[in-house]
PDB file of C-alpha atoms in Angstrom:
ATOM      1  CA  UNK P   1     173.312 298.088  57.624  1.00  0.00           C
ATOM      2  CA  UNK P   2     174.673 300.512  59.898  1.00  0.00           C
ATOM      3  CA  UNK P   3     178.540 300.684  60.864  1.00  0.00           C
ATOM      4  CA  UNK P   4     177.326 300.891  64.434  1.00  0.00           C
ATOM      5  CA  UNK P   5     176.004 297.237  64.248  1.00  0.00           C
ATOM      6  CA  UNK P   6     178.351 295.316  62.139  1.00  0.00           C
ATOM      7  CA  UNK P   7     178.907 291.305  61.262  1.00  0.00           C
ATOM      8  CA  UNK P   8     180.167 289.692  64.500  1.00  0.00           C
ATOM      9  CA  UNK P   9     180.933 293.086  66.590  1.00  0.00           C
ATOM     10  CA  UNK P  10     181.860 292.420  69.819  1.00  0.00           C
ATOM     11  CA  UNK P  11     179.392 293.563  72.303  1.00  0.00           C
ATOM     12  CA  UNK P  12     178.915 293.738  76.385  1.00  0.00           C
ATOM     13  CA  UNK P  13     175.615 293.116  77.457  1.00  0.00           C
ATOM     14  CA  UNK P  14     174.868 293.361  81.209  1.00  0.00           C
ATOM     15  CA  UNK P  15     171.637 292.268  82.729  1.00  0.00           C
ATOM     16  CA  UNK P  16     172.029 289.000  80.790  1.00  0.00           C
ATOM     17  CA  UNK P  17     170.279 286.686  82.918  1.00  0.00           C
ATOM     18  CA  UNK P  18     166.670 287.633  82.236  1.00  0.00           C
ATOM     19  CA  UNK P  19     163.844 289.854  80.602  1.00  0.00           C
ATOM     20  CA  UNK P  20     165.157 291.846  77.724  1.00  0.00           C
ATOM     21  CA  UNK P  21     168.402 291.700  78.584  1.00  0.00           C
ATOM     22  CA  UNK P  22     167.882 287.597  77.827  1.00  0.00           C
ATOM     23  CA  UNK P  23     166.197 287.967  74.669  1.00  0.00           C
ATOM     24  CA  UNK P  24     168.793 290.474  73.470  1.00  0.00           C
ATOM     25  CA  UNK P  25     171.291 288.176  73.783  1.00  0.00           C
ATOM     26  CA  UNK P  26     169.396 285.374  72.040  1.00  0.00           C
ATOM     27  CA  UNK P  27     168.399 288.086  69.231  1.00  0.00           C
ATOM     28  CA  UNK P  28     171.931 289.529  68.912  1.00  0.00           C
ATOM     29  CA  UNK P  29     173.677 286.233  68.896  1.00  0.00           C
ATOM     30  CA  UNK P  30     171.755 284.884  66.094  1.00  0.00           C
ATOM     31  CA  UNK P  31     172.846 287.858  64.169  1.00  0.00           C
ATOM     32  CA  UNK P  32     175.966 286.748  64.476  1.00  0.00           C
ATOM     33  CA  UNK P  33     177.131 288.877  67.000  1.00  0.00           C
ATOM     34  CA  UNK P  34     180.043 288.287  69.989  1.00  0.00           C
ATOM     35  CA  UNK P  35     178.582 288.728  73.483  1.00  0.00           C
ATOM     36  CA  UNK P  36     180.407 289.059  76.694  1.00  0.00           C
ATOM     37  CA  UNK P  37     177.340 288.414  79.409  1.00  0.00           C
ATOM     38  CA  UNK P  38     176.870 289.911  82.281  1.00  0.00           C
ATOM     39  CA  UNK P  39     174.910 288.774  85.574  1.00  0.00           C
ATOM     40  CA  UNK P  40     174.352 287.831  88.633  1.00  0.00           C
ATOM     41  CA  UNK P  41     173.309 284.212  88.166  1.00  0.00           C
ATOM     42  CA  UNK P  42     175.828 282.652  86.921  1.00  0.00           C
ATOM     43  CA  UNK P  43     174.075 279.315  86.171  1.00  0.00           C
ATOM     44  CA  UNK P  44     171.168 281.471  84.165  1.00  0.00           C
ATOM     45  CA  UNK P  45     174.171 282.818  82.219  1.00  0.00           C
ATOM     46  CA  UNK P  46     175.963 279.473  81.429  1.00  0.00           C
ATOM     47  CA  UNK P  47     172.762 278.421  79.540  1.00  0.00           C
ATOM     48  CA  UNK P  48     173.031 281.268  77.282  1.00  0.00           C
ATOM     49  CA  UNK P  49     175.920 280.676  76.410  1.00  0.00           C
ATOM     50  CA  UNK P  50     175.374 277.202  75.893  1.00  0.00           C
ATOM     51  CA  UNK P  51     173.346 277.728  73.789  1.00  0.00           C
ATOM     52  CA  UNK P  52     175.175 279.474  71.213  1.00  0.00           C
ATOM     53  CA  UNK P  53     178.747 277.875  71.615  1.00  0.00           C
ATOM     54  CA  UNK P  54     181.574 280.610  70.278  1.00  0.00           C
ATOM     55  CA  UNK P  55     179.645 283.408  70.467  1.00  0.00           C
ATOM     56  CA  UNK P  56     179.176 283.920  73.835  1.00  0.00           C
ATOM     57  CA  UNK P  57     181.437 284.089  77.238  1.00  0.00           C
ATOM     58  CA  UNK P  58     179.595 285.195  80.478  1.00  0.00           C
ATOM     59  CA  UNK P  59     181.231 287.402  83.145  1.00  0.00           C
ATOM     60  CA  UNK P  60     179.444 287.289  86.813  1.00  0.00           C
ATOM     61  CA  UNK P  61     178.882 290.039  88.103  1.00  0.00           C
ATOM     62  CA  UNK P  62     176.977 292.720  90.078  1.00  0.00           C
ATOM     63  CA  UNK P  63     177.282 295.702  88.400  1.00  0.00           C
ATOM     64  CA  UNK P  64     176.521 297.772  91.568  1.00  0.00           C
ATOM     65  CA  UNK P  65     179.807 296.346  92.986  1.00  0.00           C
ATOM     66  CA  UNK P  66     183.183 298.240  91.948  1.00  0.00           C
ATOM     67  CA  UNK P  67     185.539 294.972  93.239  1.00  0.00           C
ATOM     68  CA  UNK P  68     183.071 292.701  91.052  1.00  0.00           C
ATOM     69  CA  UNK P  69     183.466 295.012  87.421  1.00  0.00           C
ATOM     70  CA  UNK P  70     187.442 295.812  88.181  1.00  0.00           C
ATOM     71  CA  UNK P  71     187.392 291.610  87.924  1.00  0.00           C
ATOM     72  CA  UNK P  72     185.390 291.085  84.831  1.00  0.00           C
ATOM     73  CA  UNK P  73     187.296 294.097  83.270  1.00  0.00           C
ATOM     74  CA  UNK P  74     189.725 292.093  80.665  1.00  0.00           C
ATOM     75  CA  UNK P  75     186.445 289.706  80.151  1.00  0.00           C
ATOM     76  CA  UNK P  76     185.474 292.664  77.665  1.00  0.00           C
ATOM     77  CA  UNK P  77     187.920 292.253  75.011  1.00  0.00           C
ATOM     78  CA  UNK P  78     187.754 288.359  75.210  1.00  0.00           C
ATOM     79  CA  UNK P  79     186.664 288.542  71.122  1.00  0.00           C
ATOM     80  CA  UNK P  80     188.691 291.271  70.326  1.00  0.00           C
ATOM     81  CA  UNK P  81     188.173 294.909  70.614  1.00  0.00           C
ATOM     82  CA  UNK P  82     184.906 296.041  72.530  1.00  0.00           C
ATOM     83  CA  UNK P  83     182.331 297.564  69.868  1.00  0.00           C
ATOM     84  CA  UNK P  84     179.363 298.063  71.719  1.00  0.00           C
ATOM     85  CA  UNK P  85     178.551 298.212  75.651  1.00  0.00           C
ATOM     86  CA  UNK P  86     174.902 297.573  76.223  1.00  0.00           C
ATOM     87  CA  UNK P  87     174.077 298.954  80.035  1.00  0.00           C
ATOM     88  CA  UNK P  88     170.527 296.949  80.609  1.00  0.00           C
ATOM     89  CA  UNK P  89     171.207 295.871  84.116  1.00  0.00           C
ATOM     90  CA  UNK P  90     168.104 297.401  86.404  1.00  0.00           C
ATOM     91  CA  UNK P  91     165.670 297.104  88.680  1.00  0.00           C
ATOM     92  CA  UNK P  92     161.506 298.445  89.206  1.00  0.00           C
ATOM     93  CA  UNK P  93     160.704 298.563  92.903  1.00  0.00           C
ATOM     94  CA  UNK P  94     157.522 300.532  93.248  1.00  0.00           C
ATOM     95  CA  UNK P  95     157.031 302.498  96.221  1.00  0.00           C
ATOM     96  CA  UNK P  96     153.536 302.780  98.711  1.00  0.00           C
ATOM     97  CA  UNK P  97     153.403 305.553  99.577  1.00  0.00           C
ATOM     98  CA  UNK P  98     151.151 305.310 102.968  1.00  0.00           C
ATOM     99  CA  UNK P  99     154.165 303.205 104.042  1.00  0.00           C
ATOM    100  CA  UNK P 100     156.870 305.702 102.888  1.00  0.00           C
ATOM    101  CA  UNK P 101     160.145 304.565 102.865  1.00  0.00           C
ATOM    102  CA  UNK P 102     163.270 305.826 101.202  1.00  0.00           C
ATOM    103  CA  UNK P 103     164.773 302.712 100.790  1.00  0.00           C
ATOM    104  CA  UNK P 104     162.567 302.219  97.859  1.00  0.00           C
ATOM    105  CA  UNK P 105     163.949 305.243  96.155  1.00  0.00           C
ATOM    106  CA  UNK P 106     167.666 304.197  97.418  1.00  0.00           C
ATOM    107  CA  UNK P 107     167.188 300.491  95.486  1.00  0.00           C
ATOM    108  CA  UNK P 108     166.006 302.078  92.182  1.00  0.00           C
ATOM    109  CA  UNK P 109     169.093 304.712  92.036  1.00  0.00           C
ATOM    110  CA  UNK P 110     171.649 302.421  93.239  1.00  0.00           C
ATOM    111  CA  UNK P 111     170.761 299.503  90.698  1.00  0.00           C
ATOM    112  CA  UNK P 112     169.462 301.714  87.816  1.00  0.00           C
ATOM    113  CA  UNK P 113     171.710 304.773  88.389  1.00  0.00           C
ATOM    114  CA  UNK P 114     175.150 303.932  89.809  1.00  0.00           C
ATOM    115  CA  UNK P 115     175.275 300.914  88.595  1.00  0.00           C
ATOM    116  CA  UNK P 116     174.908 302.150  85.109  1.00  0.00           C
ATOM    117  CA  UNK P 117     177.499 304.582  85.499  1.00  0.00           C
ATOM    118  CA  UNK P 118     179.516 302.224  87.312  1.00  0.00           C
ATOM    119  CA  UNK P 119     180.007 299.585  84.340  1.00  0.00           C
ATOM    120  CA  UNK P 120     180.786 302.734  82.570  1.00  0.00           C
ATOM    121  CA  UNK P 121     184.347 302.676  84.797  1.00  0.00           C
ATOM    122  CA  UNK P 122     185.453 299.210  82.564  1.00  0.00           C
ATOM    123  CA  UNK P 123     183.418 300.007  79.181  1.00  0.00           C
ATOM    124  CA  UNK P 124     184.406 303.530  78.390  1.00  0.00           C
ATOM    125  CA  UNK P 125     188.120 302.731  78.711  1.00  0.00           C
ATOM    126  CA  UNK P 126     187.525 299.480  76.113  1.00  0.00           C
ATOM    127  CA  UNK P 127     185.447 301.637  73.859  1.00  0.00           C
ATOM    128  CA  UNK P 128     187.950 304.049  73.880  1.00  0.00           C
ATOM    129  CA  UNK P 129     190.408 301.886  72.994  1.00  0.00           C
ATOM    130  CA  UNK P 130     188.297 301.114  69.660  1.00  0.00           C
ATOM    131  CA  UNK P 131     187.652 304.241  68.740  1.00  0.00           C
ATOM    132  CA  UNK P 132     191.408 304.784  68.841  1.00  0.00           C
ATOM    133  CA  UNK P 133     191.924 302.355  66.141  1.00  0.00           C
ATOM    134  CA  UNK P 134     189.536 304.254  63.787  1.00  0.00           C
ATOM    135  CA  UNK P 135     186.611 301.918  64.884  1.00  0.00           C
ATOM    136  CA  UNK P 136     182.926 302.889  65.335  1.00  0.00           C
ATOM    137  CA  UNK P 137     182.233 302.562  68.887  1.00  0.00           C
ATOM    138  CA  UNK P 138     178.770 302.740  70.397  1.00  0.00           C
ATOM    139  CA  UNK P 139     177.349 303.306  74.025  1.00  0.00           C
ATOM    140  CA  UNK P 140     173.858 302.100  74.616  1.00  0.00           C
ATOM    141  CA  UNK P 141     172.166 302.944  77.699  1.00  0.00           C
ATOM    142  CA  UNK P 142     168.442 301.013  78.366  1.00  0.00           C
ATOM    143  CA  UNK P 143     166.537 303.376  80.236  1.00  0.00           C
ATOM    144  CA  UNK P 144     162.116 303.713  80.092  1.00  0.00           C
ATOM    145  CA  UNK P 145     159.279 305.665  78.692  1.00  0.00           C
ATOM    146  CA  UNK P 146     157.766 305.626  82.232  1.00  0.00           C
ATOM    147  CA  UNK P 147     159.160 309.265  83.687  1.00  0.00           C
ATOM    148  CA  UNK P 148     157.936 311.082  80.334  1.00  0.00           C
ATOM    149  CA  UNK P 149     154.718 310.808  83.172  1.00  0.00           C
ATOM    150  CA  UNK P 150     154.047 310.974  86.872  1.00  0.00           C
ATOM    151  CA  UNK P 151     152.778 307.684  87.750  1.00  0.00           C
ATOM    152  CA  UNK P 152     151.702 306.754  91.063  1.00  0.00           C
ATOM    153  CA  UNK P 153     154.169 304.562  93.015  1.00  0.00           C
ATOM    154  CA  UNK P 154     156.668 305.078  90.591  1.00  0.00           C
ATOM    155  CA  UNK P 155     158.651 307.908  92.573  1.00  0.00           C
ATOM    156  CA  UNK P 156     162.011 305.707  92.915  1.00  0.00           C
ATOM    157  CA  UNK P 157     161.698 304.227  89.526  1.00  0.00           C
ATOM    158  CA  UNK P 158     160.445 307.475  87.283  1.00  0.00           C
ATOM    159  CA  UNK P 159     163.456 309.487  89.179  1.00  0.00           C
ATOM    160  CA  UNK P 160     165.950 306.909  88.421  1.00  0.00           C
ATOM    161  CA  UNK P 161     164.495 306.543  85.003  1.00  0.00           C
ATOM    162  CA  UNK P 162     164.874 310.599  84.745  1.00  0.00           C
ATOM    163  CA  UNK P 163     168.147 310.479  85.795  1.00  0.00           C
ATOM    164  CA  UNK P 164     169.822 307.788  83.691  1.00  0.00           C
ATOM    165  CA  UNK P 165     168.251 309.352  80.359  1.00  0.00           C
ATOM    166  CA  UNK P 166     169.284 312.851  81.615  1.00  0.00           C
ATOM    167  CA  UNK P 167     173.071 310.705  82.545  1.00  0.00           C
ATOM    168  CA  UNK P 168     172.974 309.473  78.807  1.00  0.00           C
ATOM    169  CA  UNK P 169     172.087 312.455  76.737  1.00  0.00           C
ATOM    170  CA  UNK P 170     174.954 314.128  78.787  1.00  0.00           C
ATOM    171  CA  UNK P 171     177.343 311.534  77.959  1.00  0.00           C
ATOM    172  CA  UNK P 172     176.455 311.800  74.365  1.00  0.00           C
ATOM    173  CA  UNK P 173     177.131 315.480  74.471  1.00  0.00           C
ATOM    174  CA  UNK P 174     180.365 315.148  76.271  1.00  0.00           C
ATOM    175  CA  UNK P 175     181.121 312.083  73.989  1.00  0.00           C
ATOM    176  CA  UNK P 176     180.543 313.538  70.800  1.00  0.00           C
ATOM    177  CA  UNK P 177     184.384 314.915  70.739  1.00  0.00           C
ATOM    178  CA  UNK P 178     185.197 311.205  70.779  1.00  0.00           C
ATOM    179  CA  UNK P 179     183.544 309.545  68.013  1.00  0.00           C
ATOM    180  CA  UNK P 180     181.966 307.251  70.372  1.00  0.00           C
ATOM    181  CA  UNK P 181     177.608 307.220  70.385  1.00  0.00           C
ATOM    182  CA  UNK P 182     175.190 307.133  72.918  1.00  0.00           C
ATOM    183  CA  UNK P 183     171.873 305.720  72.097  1.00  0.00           C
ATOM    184  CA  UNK P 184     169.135 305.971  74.352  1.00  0.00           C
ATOM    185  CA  UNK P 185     166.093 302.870  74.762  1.00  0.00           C
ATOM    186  CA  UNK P 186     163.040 303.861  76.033  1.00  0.00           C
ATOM    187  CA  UNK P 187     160.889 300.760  76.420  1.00  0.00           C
ATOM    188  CA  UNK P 188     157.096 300.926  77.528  1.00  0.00           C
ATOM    189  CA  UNK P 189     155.892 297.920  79.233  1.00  0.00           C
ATOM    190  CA  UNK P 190     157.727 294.366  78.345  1.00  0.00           C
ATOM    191  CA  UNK P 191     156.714 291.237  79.219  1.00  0.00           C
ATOM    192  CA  UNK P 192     159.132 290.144  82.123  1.00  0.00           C
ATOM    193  CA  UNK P 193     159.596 288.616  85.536  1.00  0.00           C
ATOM    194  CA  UNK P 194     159.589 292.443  86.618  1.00  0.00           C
ATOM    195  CA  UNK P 195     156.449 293.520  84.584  1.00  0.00           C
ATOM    196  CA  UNK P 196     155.067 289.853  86.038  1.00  0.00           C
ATOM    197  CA  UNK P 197     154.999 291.318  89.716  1.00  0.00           C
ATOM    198  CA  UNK P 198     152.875 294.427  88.227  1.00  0.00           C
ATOM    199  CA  UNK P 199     149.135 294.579  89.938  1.00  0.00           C
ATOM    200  CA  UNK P 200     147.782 297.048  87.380  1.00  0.00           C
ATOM    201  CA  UNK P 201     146.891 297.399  83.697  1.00  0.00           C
ATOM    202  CA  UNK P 202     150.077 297.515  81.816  1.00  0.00           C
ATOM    203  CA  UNK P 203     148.616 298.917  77.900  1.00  0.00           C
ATOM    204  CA  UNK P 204     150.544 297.841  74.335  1.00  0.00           C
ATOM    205  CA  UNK P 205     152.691 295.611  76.577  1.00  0.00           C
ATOM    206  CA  UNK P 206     154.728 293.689  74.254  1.00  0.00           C
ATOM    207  CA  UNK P 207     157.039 289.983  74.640  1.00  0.00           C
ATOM    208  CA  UNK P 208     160.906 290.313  75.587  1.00  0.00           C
ATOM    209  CA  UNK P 209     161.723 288.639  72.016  1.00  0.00           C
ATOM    210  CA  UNK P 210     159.723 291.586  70.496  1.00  0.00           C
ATOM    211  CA  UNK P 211     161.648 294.073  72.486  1.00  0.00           C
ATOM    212  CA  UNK P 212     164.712 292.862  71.699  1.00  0.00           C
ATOM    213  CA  UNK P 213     163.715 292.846  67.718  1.00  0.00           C
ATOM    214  CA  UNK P 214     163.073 296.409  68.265  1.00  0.00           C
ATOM    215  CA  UNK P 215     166.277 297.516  70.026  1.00  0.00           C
ATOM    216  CA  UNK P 216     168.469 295.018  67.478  1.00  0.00           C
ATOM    217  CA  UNK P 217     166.720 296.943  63.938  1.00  0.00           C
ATOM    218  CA  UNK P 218     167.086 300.574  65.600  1.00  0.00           C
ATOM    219  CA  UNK P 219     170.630 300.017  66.317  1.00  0.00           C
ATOM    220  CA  UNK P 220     171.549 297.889  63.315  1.00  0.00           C
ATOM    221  CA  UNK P 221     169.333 301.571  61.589  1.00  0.00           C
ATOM    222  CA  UNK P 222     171.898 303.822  63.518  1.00  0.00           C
ATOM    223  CA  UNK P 223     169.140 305.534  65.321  1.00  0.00           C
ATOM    224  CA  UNK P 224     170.103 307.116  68.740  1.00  0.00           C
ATOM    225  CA  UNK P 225     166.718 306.982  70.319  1.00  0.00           C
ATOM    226  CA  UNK P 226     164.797 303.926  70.383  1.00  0.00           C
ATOM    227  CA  UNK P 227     161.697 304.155  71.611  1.00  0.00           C
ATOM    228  CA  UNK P 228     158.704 301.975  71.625  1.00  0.00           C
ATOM    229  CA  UNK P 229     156.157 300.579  71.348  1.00  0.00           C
ATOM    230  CA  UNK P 230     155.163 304.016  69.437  1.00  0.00           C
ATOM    231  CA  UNK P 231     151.239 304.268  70.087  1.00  0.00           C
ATOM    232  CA  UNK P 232     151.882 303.880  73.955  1.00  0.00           C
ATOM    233  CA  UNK P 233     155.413 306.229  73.657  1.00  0.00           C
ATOM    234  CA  UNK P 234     154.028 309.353  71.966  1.00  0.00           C
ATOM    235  CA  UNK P 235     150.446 308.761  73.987  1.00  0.00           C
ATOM    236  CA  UNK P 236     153.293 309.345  77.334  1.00  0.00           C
ATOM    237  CA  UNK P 237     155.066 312.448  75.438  1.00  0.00           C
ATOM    238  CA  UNK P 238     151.302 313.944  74.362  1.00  0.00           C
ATOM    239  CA  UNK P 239     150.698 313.645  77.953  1.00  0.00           C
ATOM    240  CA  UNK P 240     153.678 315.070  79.482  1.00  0.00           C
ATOM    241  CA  UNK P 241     153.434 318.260  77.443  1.00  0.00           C
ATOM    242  CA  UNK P 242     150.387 319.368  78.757  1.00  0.00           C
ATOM    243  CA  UNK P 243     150.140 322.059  81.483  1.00  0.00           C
ATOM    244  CA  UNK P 244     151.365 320.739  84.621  1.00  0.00           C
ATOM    245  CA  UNK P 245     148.096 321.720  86.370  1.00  0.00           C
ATOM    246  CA  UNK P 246     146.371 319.028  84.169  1.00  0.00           C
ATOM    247  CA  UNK P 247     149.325 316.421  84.734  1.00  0.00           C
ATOM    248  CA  UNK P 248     148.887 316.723  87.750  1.00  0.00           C
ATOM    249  CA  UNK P 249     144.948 316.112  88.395  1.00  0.00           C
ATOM    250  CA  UNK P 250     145.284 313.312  85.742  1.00  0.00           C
ATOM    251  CA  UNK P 251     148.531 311.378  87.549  1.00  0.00           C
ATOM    252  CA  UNK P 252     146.396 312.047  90.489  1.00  0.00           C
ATOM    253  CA  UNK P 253     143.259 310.917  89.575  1.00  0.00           C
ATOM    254  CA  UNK P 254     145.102 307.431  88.034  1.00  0.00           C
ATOM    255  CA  UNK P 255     146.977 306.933  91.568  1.00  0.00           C
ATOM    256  CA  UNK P 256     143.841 307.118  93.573  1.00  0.00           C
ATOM    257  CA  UNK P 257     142.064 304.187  91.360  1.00  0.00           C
ATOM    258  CA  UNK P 258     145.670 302.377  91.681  1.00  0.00           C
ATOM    259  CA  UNK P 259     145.196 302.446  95.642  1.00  0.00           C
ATOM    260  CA  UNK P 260     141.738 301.493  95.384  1.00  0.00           C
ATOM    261  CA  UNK P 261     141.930 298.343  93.178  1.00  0.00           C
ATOM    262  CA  UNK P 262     144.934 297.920  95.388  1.00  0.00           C
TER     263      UNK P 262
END
């Protein structure tokens, strides 16, 4: 096994409560893993933990709210010094466009954006703090496959995608220096209350539990891009790289069947 992922590190996971973030916990947990949870339901939060008794301490919060992570902030080090911080807290609000309204975009960068770079105001000082006593210490920021392509409705989401991996591979540049890592997660679709509002076709969607297998072996593998799953990831990248003239009539010939199924 890796160094990055090793017996009972200590690990912050934030957007605990549900979807991957959920699983994850339930996955990393019965690796033997420490987990400080983070959320906004406290009571979803509580059963996790309950569920695995001395493994796992929850810490409420929104992670969009400064006052709320400056509280939790000596929750990270309650096993010990902070190994991983796994940033999974988001949101997918999809945006129709005959009824435009920036709001849309605003609730996909606040949750996805700042309030990934946010948390990073109480994790990078802990991972720091790690790495300063010769420890590996690894960021891991869940992003999505989805802006590798223009999809319809997806202008607040895709963007806020774009920006977080853009925010990440910067990080890992600029962290490099440190010792610390930055590892990227690209899912496709996952089974989850979010994917569960989708009205469309949603191809090689696969279960939260499966996701989190995924993200668990490529970290425990030391990889710094996870990406899956791999037929429906490298279809998006095939895509993406053609000329944009063809993007575009494709993204735009998929968005007007969207809006008439709609």
């Amino acid at each position: 096994m890796n160094k990055r992922l090793q017996s009972a590190s200590n690990i912050w996971l934030t957007g605990a409560s549900s979807g991957i973030g959920e699983a994850l916990v339930n996955e990393l947990a019965k690796r033997g893993h420490n987990l400080v949870i983070t959320g906004r339901r406290a009571e979803a939060l509580d059963k996790l933990a309950s569920q695995h008794p001395n493994r796992i301490t929850s810490a409420v919060a929104d992670t969009t709210s400064l006052d709320d992570l400056s509280a939790i902030q000596g929750d990270l080090q309650h096993f010990g010094d902070l190994d991983m911080a796994i940033l999974n807290a988001g949101t997918c609000e999809y945006l129709e466009v005959a009824n435009y309204n920036s709001q849309v975009i605003e609730a996909n960068i606040i949750t996805n954006v700042l309030g990934t770079a946010r948390s990073l105001d109480i994790a990078l000082p802990a991972l720091r703090a790690t790495r300063a006593k010769g420890k590996p210490a690894t960021l891991v920021i869940v992003s999505s496959s989805a802006w590798w392509f223009p999809f319809g409705r997806a202008e607040g989401y895709g963007a806020s995608k774009a920006a977080l991996t853009y925010f990440a591979h910067a990080l890992r540049a600029d962290l490099a220096a440190e010792g610390i890592d930055v590892v990227v997660v690209s899912p496709g679709f996952v089974k989850t209350p979010l994917t569960d509002r989708n009205d469309f076709p949603m191809p090689f969607m696969v279960t939260a539990d499966d996701a989190a297998q995924r993200i668990a072996n490529g970290l425990a593998k030391g990889r710094n891009e996870i990406a899956f799953p791999r037929r429906f990831t490298w279809l998006l990248k095939v895509l993406g790289a053609l000329p944009q003239g063809v993007v575009d009539r494709m993204a735009a010939s998929m968005a007007r069947k969207a809006d008439q199924n709609s």
